[in-house]
GROMACS .gro file of C-alpha atoms in nm:
model
  349
    1MET     CA    1   3.627  10.465   7.189
    2ILE     CA    2   3.434  10.540   7.511
    3THR     CA    3   3.603  10.873   7.575
    4ARG     CA    4   3.587  10.973   7.209
    5THR     CA    5   3.215  10.898   7.188
    6VAL     CA    6   3.131  11.090   7.504
    7SER     CA    7   3.346  11.386   7.401
    8LYS     CA    8   3.165  11.402   7.068
    9ASN     CA    9   2.819  11.362   7.223
   10PRO     CA   10   2.810  11.444   7.596
   11ARG     CA   11   2.447  11.326   7.621
   12THR     CA   12   2.547  10.967   7.547
   13THR     CA   13   2.431  10.735   7.827
   14ARG     CA   14   2.620  10.444   7.975
   15GLY     CA   15   2.353  10.214   7.831
   16ASP     CA   16   2.422  10.354   7.484
   17LEU     CA   17   2.792  10.284   7.528
   18VAL     CA   18   2.729   9.930   7.651
   19ASN     CA   19   2.515   9.859   7.344
   20ASP     CA   20   2.764  10.019   7.104
   21LEU     CA   21   3.052   9.816   7.242
   22GLN     CA   22   2.844   9.499   7.242
   23ARG     CA   23   2.768   9.547   6.874
   24ALA     CA   24   3.141   9.588   6.820
   25GLY     CA   25   3.203   9.256   6.995
   26THR     CA   26   3.313   9.385   7.336
   27LYS     CA   27   3.121   9.321   7.656
   28VAL     CA   28   3.160   9.574   7.937
   29THR     CA   29   2.954   9.679   8.236
   30LYS     CA   30   2.822  10.023   8.318
   31ALA     CA   31   3.055  10.033   8.617
   32THR     CA   32   3.355   9.977   8.390
   33ILE     CA   33   3.242  10.259   8.165
   34SER     CA   34   3.201  10.493   8.463
   35ASN     CA   35   3.547  10.408   8.593
   36THR     CA   36   3.703  10.458   8.249
   37LEU     CA   37   3.545  10.799   8.204
   38ARG     CA   38   3.632  10.903   8.558
   39ARG     CA   39   3.998  10.825   8.495
   40GLN     CA   40   3.980  11.059   8.196
   41GLY     CA   41   3.846  11.338   8.415
   42LEU     CA   42   3.486  11.302   8.295
   43LYS     CA   43   3.188  11.273   8.527
   44SER     CA   44   2.814  11.276   8.480
   45CYS     CA   45   2.666  11.619   8.554
   46SER     CA   46   2.333  11.790   8.504
   47ALA     CA   47   2.334  12.008   8.195
   48ARG     CA   48   2.319  12.375   8.289
   49ARG     CA   49   2.022  12.581   8.179
   50VAL     CA   50   2.128  12.897   8.000
   51PRO     CA   51   1.947  13.162   7.797
   52LEU     CA   52   1.878  13.055   7.440
   53LEU     CA   53   2.115  13.260   7.229
   54LYS     CA   54   2.061  13.320   6.861
   55PRO     CA   55   2.351  13.447   6.649
   56VAL     CA   56   2.224  13.804   6.680
   57HIS     CA   57   2.229  13.774   7.060
   58VAL     CA   58   2.582  13.637   7.056
   59GLN     CA   59   2.703  13.925   6.841
   60ALA     CA   60   2.534  14.179   7.067
   61ARG     CA   61   2.697  14.028   7.375
   62LEU     CA   62   3.038  14.024   7.213
   63LYS     CA   63   2.990  14.385   7.105
   64PHE     CA   64   2.901  14.477   7.463
   65ALA     CA   65   3.211  14.300   7.592
   66ARG     CA   66   3.441  14.465   7.338
   67GLU     CA   67   3.305  14.811   7.411
   68HIS     CA   68   3.355  14.777   7.786
   69LEU     CA   69   3.667  14.563   7.799
   70ASP     CA   70   3.890  14.848   7.913
   71ASP     CA   71   3.641  15.030   8.135
   72PRO     CA   72   3.795  15.112   8.474
   73GLU     CA   73   3.647  14.970   8.791
   74GLU     CA   74   3.529  15.318   8.890
   75ASP     CA   75   3.288  15.321   8.596
   76TRP     CA   76   3.112  15.008   8.717
   77GLU     CA   77   3.092  15.149   9.069
   78ASN     CA   78   2.880  15.427   8.922
   79VAL     CA   79   2.613  15.198   8.775
   80ILE     CA   80   2.273  15.135   8.933
   81TRP     CA   81   2.154  14.786   8.839
   82SER     CA   82   1.783  14.704   8.839
   83ASP     CA   83   1.542  14.423   8.766
   84GLU     CA   84   1.216  14.259   8.866
   85THR     CA   85   1.180  13.919   9.027
   86LYS     CA   86   0.904  13.689   9.152
   87ILE     CA   87   0.932  13.532   9.496
   88GLU     CA   88   0.708  13.238   9.581
   89LEU     CA   89   0.572  13.173   9.927
   90PHE     CA   90   0.676  12.808   9.918
   91GLY     CA   91   0.924  12.809   9.635
   92LYS     CA   92   1.221  12.590   9.556
   93ASN     CA   93   1.443  12.802   9.779
   94SER     CA   94   1.254  12.652  10.075
   95THR     CA   95   1.448  12.328  10.028
   96ARG     CA   96   1.606  12.206  10.351
   97ARG     CA   97   1.844  11.929  10.446
   98VAL     CA   98   1.755  11.734  10.759
   99TRP     CA   99   1.924  11.481  10.984
  100ARG     CA  100   1.701  11.174  11.004
  101ARG     CA  101   1.711  10.802  11.058
  102LYS     CA  102   1.645  10.540  10.797
  103ASN     CA  103   1.278  10.509  10.696
  104ALA     CA  104   1.191  10.837  10.873
  105GLU     CA  105   1.171  11.046  10.558
  106LEU     CA  106   0.794  11.101  10.593
  107HIS     CA  107   0.795  11.212  10.955
  108PRO     CA  108   0.649  11.568  10.973
  109LYS     CA  109   0.976  11.698  11.117
  110ASN     CA  110   1.157  11.576  10.806
  111THR     CA  111   0.919  11.702  10.540
  112ILE     CA  112   0.832  12.032  10.376
  113PRO     CA  113   0.463  12.082  10.293
  114THR     CA  114   0.406  12.172   9.929
  115VAL     CA  115   0.122  12.351   9.757
  116LYS     CA  116   0.038  12.407   9.393
  117HIS     CA  117   0.200  12.704   9.222
  118GLY     CA  118   0.421  12.785   9.520
  119GLY     CA  119   0.129  12.894   9.741
  120GLY     CA  120   0.118  13.239   9.589
  121ASN     CA  121   0.390  13.488   9.509
  122ILE     CA  122   0.482  13.852   9.500
  123MET     CA  123   0.658  14.053   9.230
  124LEU     CA  124   0.937  14.287   9.335
  125TRP     CA  125   1.133  14.564   9.167
  126GLY     CA  126   1.468  14.658   9.312
  127CYS     CA  127   1.801  14.818   9.235
  128PHE     CA  128   2.151  14.831   9.380
  129SER     CA  129   2.502  14.958   9.313
  130ALA     CA  130   2.852  14.893   9.439
  131LYS     CA  131   2.759  15.095   9.747
  132GLY     CA  132   2.474  14.868   9.847
  133PRO     CA  133   2.104  14.802   9.790
  134GLY     CA  134   1.873  15.075   9.668
  135ARG     CA  135   1.498  15.068   9.706
  136LEU     CA  136   1.290  14.751   9.691
  137ILE     CA  137   0.916  14.773   9.624
  138ARG     CA  138   0.636  14.529   9.568
  139VAL     CA  139   0.456  14.543   9.235
  140LYS     CA  140   0.098  14.463   9.332
  141GLU     CA  141  -0.060  14.465   8.987
  142ARG     CA  142   0.040  14.331   8.649
  143MET     CA  143   0.311  14.569   8.540
  144ASN     CA  144   0.270  14.773   8.223
  145GLY     CA  145   0.472  15.055   8.075
  146ALA     CA  146   0.294  15.328   8.269
  147MET     CA  147   0.341  15.146   8.598
  148TYR     CA  148   0.708  15.087   8.526
  149ARG     CA  149   0.764  15.454   8.454
  150GLU     CA  150   0.589  15.540   8.780
  151ILE     CA  151   0.817  15.300   8.968
  152LEU     CA  152   1.125  15.464   8.821
  153SER     CA  153   0.989  15.810   8.889
  154ASP     CA  154   0.924  15.730   9.255
  155ASN     CA  155   1.227  15.514   9.333
  156LEU     CA  156   1.523  15.552   9.098
  157LEU     CA  157   1.641  15.901   9.187
  158PRO     CA  158   1.579  15.851   9.563
  159SER     CA  159   1.788  15.533   9.542
  160ALA     CA  160   2.070  15.720   9.367
  161ARG     CA  161   2.065  15.988   9.634
  162ALA     CA  162   2.057  15.738   9.920
  163LEU     CA  163   2.351  15.551   9.765
  164LYS     CA  164   2.536  15.881   9.714
  165MET     CA  165   2.606  15.803   9.351
  166LYS     CA  166   2.861  16.023   9.178
  167HIS     CA  167   2.766  16.276   8.914
  168GLY     CA  168   2.696  16.107   8.581
  169TRP     CA  169   2.583  15.776   8.728
  170VAL     CA  170   2.441  15.523   8.482
  171PHE     CA  171   2.114  15.330   8.503
  172GLN     CA  172   2.087  14.969   8.385
  173HIS     CA  173   1.775  14.776   8.296
  174ASP     CA  174   1.717  14.496   8.048
  175ASN     CA  175   1.533  14.495   7.717
  176ASP     CA  176   1.187  14.410   7.843
  177PRO     CA  177   0.932  14.583   7.615
  178LYS     CA  178   0.818  14.799   7.908
  179HIS     CA  179   1.175  14.917   7.953
  180THR     CA  180   1.241  14.991   7.588
  181ALA     CA  181   0.905  15.151   7.511
  182ARG     CA  182   0.930  15.492   7.345
  183ALA     CA  183   0.750  15.656   7.637
  184THR     CA  184   0.994  15.503   7.886
  185LYS     CA  185   1.297  15.613   7.686
  186GLU     CA  186   1.155  15.963   7.656
  187SER     CA  187   1.084  15.979   8.028
  188LEU     CA  188   1.441  15.880   8.112
  189ARG     CA  189   1.577  16.126   7.857
  190LYS     CA  190   1.378  16.415   8.001
  191LYS     CA  191   1.517  16.338   8.345
  192HIS     CA  192   1.869  16.330   8.196
  193PHE     CA  193   1.932  15.972   8.314
  194LYS     CA  194   2.212  15.791   8.135
  195VAL     CA  195   2.110  15.438   8.039
  196LEU     CA  196   2.353  15.151   7.983
  197GLU     CA  197   2.297  14.989   7.644
  198TRP     CA  198   2.217  14.626   7.722
  199PRO     CA  199   2.240  14.313   7.503
  200SER     CA  200   1.922  14.106   7.474
  201GLN     CA  201   1.893  13.760   7.629
  202SER     CA  202   2.152  13.845   7.891
  203PRO     CA  203   2.004  13.811   8.240
  204ASP     CA  204   2.322  13.631   8.341
  205LEU     CA  205   2.521  13.949   8.280
  206ASN     CA  206   2.322  14.142   8.539
  207PRO     CA  207   2.477  14.110   8.887
  208ILE     CA  208   2.140  14.176   9.050
  209GLU     CA  209   2.050  13.816   8.964
  210ASN     CA  210   2.296  13.716   9.235
  211LEU     CA  211   2.129  13.957   9.474
  212TRP     CA  212   1.787  13.808   9.402
  213ARG     CA  213   1.922  13.463   9.473
  214GLU     CA  214   2.064  13.580   9.805
  215LEU     CA  215   1.736  13.746   9.898
  216LYS     CA  216   1.531  13.436   9.814
  217VAL     CA  217   1.755  13.213  10.022
  218ARG     CA  218   1.735  13.449  10.319
  219VAL     CA  219   1.357  13.476  10.290
  220ALA     CA  220   1.315  13.098  10.266
  221GLN     CA  221   1.515  13.055  10.586
  222ARG     CA  222   1.259  13.274  10.765
  223GLN     CA  223   0.975  13.044  10.647
  224PRO     CA  224   0.694  13.297  10.590
  225GLN     CA  225   0.348  13.140  10.609
  226ASN     CA  226   0.140  13.394  10.416
  227ILE     CA  227   0.179  13.662  10.151
  228THR     CA  228   0.177  13.948  10.400
  229ALA     CA  229   0.460  13.790  10.597
  230LEU     CA  230   0.644  13.715  10.273
  231GLU     CA  231   0.644  14.082  10.174
  232GLU     CA  232   0.751  14.198  10.521
  233ILE     CA  233   1.037  13.949  10.537
  234CYS     CA  234   1.155  14.042  10.187
  235MET     CA  235   1.182  14.405  10.293
  236GLU     CA  236   1.356  14.317  10.619
  237GLU     CA  237   1.611  14.089  10.456
  238TRP     CA  238   1.678  14.334  10.174
  239ALA     CA  239   1.762  14.601  10.430
  240LYS     CA  240   2.010  14.365  10.595
  241ILE     CA  241   2.213  14.298  10.279
  242PRO     CA  242   2.547  14.478  10.319
  243ALA     CA  243   2.759  14.642  10.054
  244THR     CA  244   3.068  14.464  10.188
  245PRO     CA  245   3.128  14.134  10.005
  246ASP     CA  246   3.175  13.797  10.168
  247PRO     CA  247   3.542  13.706  10.104
  248SER     CA  248   3.472  13.333  10.126
  249LEU     CA  249   3.317  13.328   9.780
  250THR     CA  250   3.513  13.393   9.465
  251ILE     CA  251   3.456  13.395   9.093
  252CYS     CA  252   3.709  13.341   8.821
  253ILE     CA  253   3.637  13.417   8.458
  254THR     CA  254   3.835  13.287   8.164
  255TYR     CA  255   3.794  13.368   7.798
  256VAL     CA  256   3.942  13.114   7.559
  257GLN     CA  257   3.974  13.151   7.185
  258THR     CA  258   4.074  12.834   7.003
  259SER     CA  259   4.167  12.878   6.641
  260ASP     CA  260   4.201  12.510   6.551
  261ASP     CA  261   3.830  12.430   6.581
  262SER     CA  262   3.684  12.779   6.536
  263SER     CA  263   3.493  12.749   6.862
  264MET     CA  264   3.512  13.024   7.116
  265GLY     CA  265   3.325  13.127   7.425
  266TRP     CA  266   3.309  13.319   7.745
  267ARG     CA  267   3.303  13.101   8.051
  268ASN     CA  268   3.278  13.169   8.417
  269ARG     CA  269   3.346  12.946   8.710
  270GLN     CA  270   3.270  13.024   9.070
  271VAL     CA  271   3.484  12.861   9.333
  272GLU     CA  272   3.368  12.849   9.693
  273GLY     CA  273   3.623  12.941   9.954
  274HIS     CA  274   3.938  12.946   9.746
  275HIS     CA  275   4.096  13.089   9.434
  276SER     CA  276   4.119  12.813   9.179
  277GLY     CA  277   4.420  12.796   8.954
  278MET     CA  278   4.617  13.073   9.123
  279SER     CA  279   4.945  13.063   9.306
  280GLU     CA  280   4.972  13.183   9.665
  281ASP     CA  281   5.147  13.500   9.548
  282GLU     CA  282   4.863  13.573   9.308
  283ARG     CA  283   4.608  13.522   9.583
  284GLU     CA  284   4.787  13.774   9.802
  285ASP     CA  285   4.769  14.027   9.517
  286ASP     CA  286   4.403  13.952   9.450
  287VAL     CA  287   4.205  14.254   9.340
  288PRO     CA  288   3.944  14.350   9.603
  289SER     CA  289   3.598  14.417   9.475
  290LYS     CA  290   3.256  14.525   9.588
  291LEU     CA  291   2.909  14.385   9.563
  292PHE     CA  292   2.856  14.479   9.200
  293SER     CA  293   3.150  14.271   9.076
  294SER     CA  294   2.966  13.967   8.951
  295ALA     CA  295   3.091  13.715   8.701
  296ALA     CA  296   2.939  13.919   8.423
  297LEU     CA  297   3.149  14.225   8.492
  298LEU     CA  298   3.471  14.033   8.528
  299LEU     CA  299   3.422  13.931   8.169
  300LEU     CA  300   3.489  14.292   8.078
  301TRP     CA  301   3.813  14.347   8.264
  302GLU     CA  302   4.152  14.258   8.127
  303SER     CA  303   4.371  14.066   8.364
  304THR     CA  304   4.680  14.243   8.491
  305ARG     CA  305   4.856  13.909   8.510
  306ALA     CA  306   4.757  13.657   8.250
  307SER     CA  307   4.739  13.743   7.882
  308GLU     CA  308   4.937  13.515   7.656
  309ARG     CA  309   4.932  13.363   7.312
  310ASP     CA  310   5.047  13.014   7.229
  311SER     CA  311   5.205  13.046   6.886
  312LYS     CA  312   5.206  12.672   6.830
  313SER     CA  313   4.844  12.590   6.909
  314GLY     CA  314   4.691  12.926   6.832
  315HIS     CA  315   4.532  12.946   7.175
  316ARG     CA  316   4.484  13.281   7.336
  317THR     CA  317   4.383  13.304   7.699
  318LYS     CA  318   4.268  13.598   7.910
  319SER     CA  319   4.224  13.518   8.277
  320CYS     CA  320   4.056  13.777   8.493
  321PRO     CA  321   4.159  13.800   8.857
  322PRO     CA  322   3.920  13.631   9.098
  323THR     CA  323   3.698  13.862   9.295
  324SER     CA  324   3.473  13.830   9.594
  325HIS     CA  325   3.110  13.924   9.554
  326GLY     CA  326   2.945  13.765   9.855
  327LEU     CA  327   2.624  13.670   9.680
  328ASP     CA  328   2.523  13.377   9.466
  329GLN     CA  329   2.681  13.041   9.547
  330THR     CA  330   2.627  12.922   9.195
  331SER     CA  331   2.707  13.109   8.877
  332ARG     CA  332   2.582  13.042   8.526
  333LEU     CA  333   2.757  13.013   8.195
  334LEU     CA  334   2.809  13.368   8.071
  335LEU     CA  335   2.802  13.302   7.703
  336GLN     CA  336   2.710  12.969   7.546
  337ILE     CA  337   2.804  12.973   7.179
  338HIS     CA  338   2.631  12.695   6.993
  339SER     CA  339   2.742  12.539   6.669
  340VAL     CA  340   2.516  12.776   6.477
  341CYS     CA  341   2.728  13.062   6.610
  342GLN     CA  342   3.068  12.916   6.536
  343SER     CA  343   3.107  13.138   6.234
  344ALA     CA  344   3.105  13.450   6.453
  345SER     CA  345   3.429  13.637   6.406
  346LEU     CA  346   3.631  13.754   6.705
  347SER     CA  347   3.918  13.895   6.507
  348ALA     CA  348   3.870  14.232   6.670
  349ILE     CA  349   3.939  14.094   7.014
   0.00000   0.00000   0.00000
């Protein structure tokens, strides 16, 4: 009963289970419930925060995945990814672990001073490709469409040249109204820039999110004390980010379609320091990648090894080869399909 209840409603608390069992005439402790669930491979975890996806968003993301499923790696190497981000002076990335004795938690050496609203912040626009980081600039005023077009005019083409992008390179930005404004589209068209069609509500598909995370961690380690220093350190750390990935971090993506309950989803799991679920031979044949190869892009590549169909259960699994990206140490759920989206058809996949 315990496992069945938790599987049906993962937000059930141990107290709820104790009360339910007590009403059924069985007395158990919370510790017993924890041990029972642990033996079944279940543990209490914080629910992940993911973009709210409406059915239209889900369909757009699936369409994007279908259209790019067979794209060769070379195509993704020719994409310039871009985005904006806010970096706080004393943000959450300033968290530190300290060695201290009992009852010494409030000693100044063991504390981090906090201020309201992060002590100020700066807004940045940046871009990068498989060949490394492009330009990074500070946006000093509230950005509007005209300012965004000026940023692209001054920085996009110089970034492409510095990165030595191949002819026909593609530009990616999300569906922010400033990005999709008619004037912005016309400006990009006049400059003959190819733009990657992007599904809404999909920040997790953009590998630059991993780059922002890396930048924020690096900046926090430098402990800037004012906005001027924050900007300077951001620029310095951005310039230090290499195109070569850190091989100690890997990501593995698995798509699972289950016909018996009509639920389906794209999932990603990042494993630190090893390749989960792979044999030693498979690890030796692991596909090398570059900086751009985030969890989002692995979703689009068919595995050269694992693609099978279980005729008895109706399960179909596509496992993409792990890849090193050297950036974010945590990855988010790529596509969370809620019950309202369970009617979405994947027959074309």
